[in-house]
XYZ file of C-alpha atoms in Angstrom:
258
model
C 156.896 -17.357 114.785
C 154.787 -16.483 117.812
C 151.597 -18.505 118.182
C 148.493 -18.600 120.309
C 147.497 -22.092 121.473
C 144.219 -23.288 122.971
C 143.538 -26.671 124.536
C 147.037 -26.799 125.985
C 145.882 -28.970 128.906
C 144.258 -31.598 126.663
C 145.839 -34.588 124.943
C 146.394 -32.935 121.551
C 147.152 -29.471 122.928
C 149.720 -30.770 125.395
C 151.567 -32.548 122.601
C 151.471 -29.402 120.444
C 152.799 -27.323 123.328
C 155.650 -29.746 124.040
C 156.667 -29.850 120.389
C 156.335 -26.087 119.984
C 158.652 -25.503 122.936
C 161.265 -27.738 121.299
C 160.758 -26.237 117.827
C 163.554 -23.959 116.625
C 161.228 -21.712 114.614
C 158.584 -21.192 117.283
C 159.758 -18.192 119.250
C 156.993 -18.024 121.837
C 153.730 -19.768 122.721
C 150.836 -17.899 124.331
C 148.465 -20.432 125.882
C 144.858 -19.366 126.261
C 143.593 -21.526 129.116
C 140.738 -21.792 131.567
C 142.920 -23.276 134.300
C 146.642 -22.802 134.987
C 149.189 -24.873 133.138
C 151.407 -27.378 134.867
C 154.224 -25.462 136.579
C 156.642 -27.671 134.653
C 156.256 -25.294 131.706
C 157.707 -22.423 133.690
C 160.863 -24.213 134.773
C 164.138 -24.053 132.891
C 163.790 -27.609 131.622
C 160.073 -27.329 130.793
C 160.165 -24.188 128.670
C 160.719 -21.191 130.935
C 160.808 -17.969 128.931
C 159.046 -19.493 125.930
C 155.546 -19.986 127.362
C 153.030 -17.400 128.574
C 149.680 -18.474 129.966
C 146.621 -16.265 129.546
C 143.735 -17.206 131.829
C 140.427 -16.719 130.000
C 137.116 -17.500 131.687
C 134.844 -16.645 128.776
C 135.764 -18.165 125.408
C 132.857 -16.437 123.697
C 134.060 -12.904 124.394
C 137.527 -11.458 123.943
C 138.250 -8.031 125.454
C 140.083 -5.446 123.394
C 142.844 -5.492 126.003
C 143.592 -9.142 125.166
C 143.624 -8.777 121.386
C 145.657 -5.572 121.716
C 148.170 -7.434 123.871
C 148.482 -10.266 121.345
C 148.833 -7.747 118.539
C 151.507 -5.767 120.369
C 153.355 -9.003 121.172
C 153.443 -9.826 117.463
C 151.419 -13.052 117.526
C 151.165 -14.354 113.952
C 148.989 -17.442 114.195
C 146.756 -19.628 116.312
C 146.497 -23.394 116.741
C 143.046 -24.296 118.058
C 143.021 -27.658 119.835
C 140.249 -27.009 122.332
C 137.343 -29.442 122.375
C 135.193 -31.712 124.506
C 134.078 -35.323 124.471
C 130.857 -35.986 122.611
C 128.108 -36.938 125.037
C 125.112 -39.170 124.202
C 123.055 -36.980 126.536
C 120.987 -34.646 124.349
C 120.682 -32.218 127.269
C 124.370 -31.470 126.908
C 124.310 -30.821 123.180
C 123.817 -27.061 123.586
C 126.923 -26.915 125.753
C 128.883 -29.032 123.293
C 127.834 -26.851 120.369
C 129.022 -23.822 122.299
C 132.427 -25.411 122.895
C 132.814 -26.950 119.435
C 131.324 -24.146 117.335
C 130.811 -20.999 119.389
C 134.231 -20.901 121.037
C 136.445 -21.260 117.944
C 134.285 -19.000 115.754
C 134.258 -16.263 118.399
C 138.036 -16.545 118.730
C 138.523 -16.417 114.965
C 136.396 -13.271 114.727
C 138.313 -11.551 117.521
C 141.728 -12.511 116.135
C 140.807 -11.543 112.566
C 139.714 -8.082 113.632
C 142.049 -7.348 116.496
C 145.306 -9.147 115.706
C 145.526 -10.109 112.020
C 145.007 -6.519 110.864
C 148.255 -5.580 112.594
C 150.321 -7.779 110.275
C 151.684 -6.669 106.924
C 152.973 -8.441 103.792
C 155.916 -6.032 103.782
C 157.238 -7.565 107.005
C 157.835 -10.948 105.373
C 159.883 -13.125 105.626
C 160.857 -11.918 109.101
C 157.194 -11.863 110.100
C 154.416 -14.169 108.912
C 151.465 -12.947 106.840
C 148.584 -13.578 106.771
C 147.594 -14.515 110.308
C 147.030 -18.276 110.151
C 144.309 -19.990 112.200
C 144.890 -23.749 112.217
C 142.217 -25.816 113.909
C 141.668 -29.490 114.613
C 138.483 -30.653 112.919
C 137.450 -34.256 112.238
C 137.508 -36.712 109.386
C 134.105 -36.758 107.716
C 133.131 -33.270 108.887
C 130.002 -32.146 107.027
C 129.339 -28.454 106.471
C 125.889 -29.057 104.953
C 123.647 -29.155 108.032
C 120.696 -30.494 106.024
C 122.450 -33.506 104.560
C 121.338 -36.909 105.851
C 124.226 -38.824 107.406
C 124.025 -42.412 108.580
C 127.066 -42.454 110.843
C 128.119 -40.004 113.559
C 125.782 -37.358 112.184
C 125.835 -34.971 115.175
C 129.606 -35.113 115.536
C 130.304 -34.588 111.842
C 127.809 -31.744 111.471
C 129.122 -29.942 114.549
C 132.640 -30.123 113.147
C 131.324 -29.028 109.745
C 129.516 -26.065 111.287
C 132.743 -25.067 113.009
C 134.629 -25.254 109.711
C 132.034 -23.171 107.892
C 131.945 -20.555 110.630
C 135.713 -20.129 110.700
C 136.045 -20.163 106.914
C 133.379 -17.441 106.732
C 135.484 -15.340 109.092
C 138.489 -15.820 106.799
C 136.468 -14.976 103.691
C 135.184 -11.780 105.302
C 138.465 -10.692 106.872
C 139.993 -7.347 105.998
C 142.246 -6.883 103.007
C 145.713 -5.539 103.792
C 147.722 -4.355 100.788
C 145.671 -6.491 98.427
C 145.657 -9.664 100.508
C 143.295 -11.144 103.080
C 144.906 -10.737 106.489
C 143.408 -13.910 107.999
C 143.703 -17.486 106.743
C 142.011 -20.585 108.179
C 143.050 -24.220 107.720
C 141.184 -27.288 109.009
C 142.982 -30.479 109.972
C 140.449 -33.280 109.472
C 142.057 -35.754 111.806
C 140.691 -39.234 112.251
C 140.821 -41.074 115.568
C 143.667 -39.534 117.544
C 145.944 -42.180 119.040
C 147.792 -41.440 122.259
C 151.553 -41.624 122.390
C 152.662 -45.217 121.896
C 156.359 -44.668 122.516
C 158.170 -45.875 125.601
C 158.084 -49.125 127.575
C 154.280 -49.345 127.569
C 153.820 -48.612 123.912
C 154.238 -50.305 120.584
C 155.218 -48.005 117.730
C 154.695 -50.695 115.080
C 151.094 -51.337 116.158
C 150.422 -47.597 115.973
C 151.738 -47.460 112.423
C 149.654 -50.465 111.436
C 146.555 -48.915 112.979
C 147.143 -45.708 111.034
C 147.561 -47.697 107.848
C 144.362 -49.675 108.438
C 141.969 -47.150 109.977
C 141.383 -43.425 109.574
C 143.554 -42.422 112.500
C 146.644 -40.460 113.422
C 149.122 -40.598 116.294
C 148.938 -37.511 118.500
C 152.592 -36.657 117.923
C 152.104 -36.719 114.146
C 149.009 -34.518 114.437
C 150.914 -32.028 116.573
C 153.759 -31.980 114.078
C 151.290 -31.298 111.266
C 149.582 -28.498 113.213
C 152.848 -26.684 113.879
C 154.124 -27.139 110.336
C 150.830 -25.861 108.907
C 150.867 -22.841 111.220
C 154.358 -22.022 110.005
C 154.009 -22.760 106.300
C 150.344 -23.147 105.406
C 149.282 -25.757 102.866
C 151.366 -24.433 99.992
C 148.195 -23.473 98.128
C 146.161 -20.496 99.346
C 143.001 -22.089 97.906
C 143.512 -25.327 99.830
C 142.286 -25.000 103.388
C 141.350 -28.537 104.372
C 143.892 -31.253 105.100
C 142.380 -34.723 105.292
C 143.732 -37.305 107.724
C 145.998 -38.901 105.112
C 147.541 -35.498 104.384
C 147.969 -34.776 108.095
C 150.102 -37.915 108.378
C 152.624 -36.025 106.271
C 155.943 -37.388 105.122
C 155.545 -40.431 107.365
C 152.662 -41.724 105.250
C 154.976 -43.376 102.711
C 156.578 -45.571 105.363
C 153.220 -46.295 106.976
C 151.682 -47.291 103.657
C 154.405 -49.862 102.985
C 153.296 -51.739 106.100
C 149.658 -52.125 105.011
């Protein structure tokens, strides 16, 4: 599978990129970035030949030349891991809404129209269909913008608005040979925990934290994102994976510790 990845310079995106490079079934990763990737990714050891960076200044507008390129390259899915830290400064909320809602919805619209329509069910299993847009949302995301929420209202509603916008794109995508050509899946991750492996980390404490709080280790979230991009949820009507589901097969072992 060939995938488009955003947020490749962030904590979650970097982990997804590293795992995608090592993944046997990911043929190529096209990274849509605002600033160049670390040159490590273009060395033999770092992933040379498997990573292409696409510098994009405006994440609200996607030229036909870009979507045509992705379509001609045979890109079959996107993992959206681009985001920003929530600021208590209300003056920055417009900017945050643009990043959290405007950016991913604009990308979904462009990919649904310009890339997904180039895929066909007849090409399976060699090629994936439909185009799958997997995006990192948040636990507790609320799509109803009028609902009163007592905790983290702005954060949850922004994530909910993003979900609704992207799902609307999927619902309105073109039909190719009787099937929608664009599918969207939200990963409602809880608190994302940085890598705890190595001399400075404690894997057991990470597992206990996941078992106690709504949280997920970044490597497990990356694994879930890649697996979902490749295989979907297994049910075309299911397009939201809650944090517990994102933990995947590891949840059984985690749960025994709690």
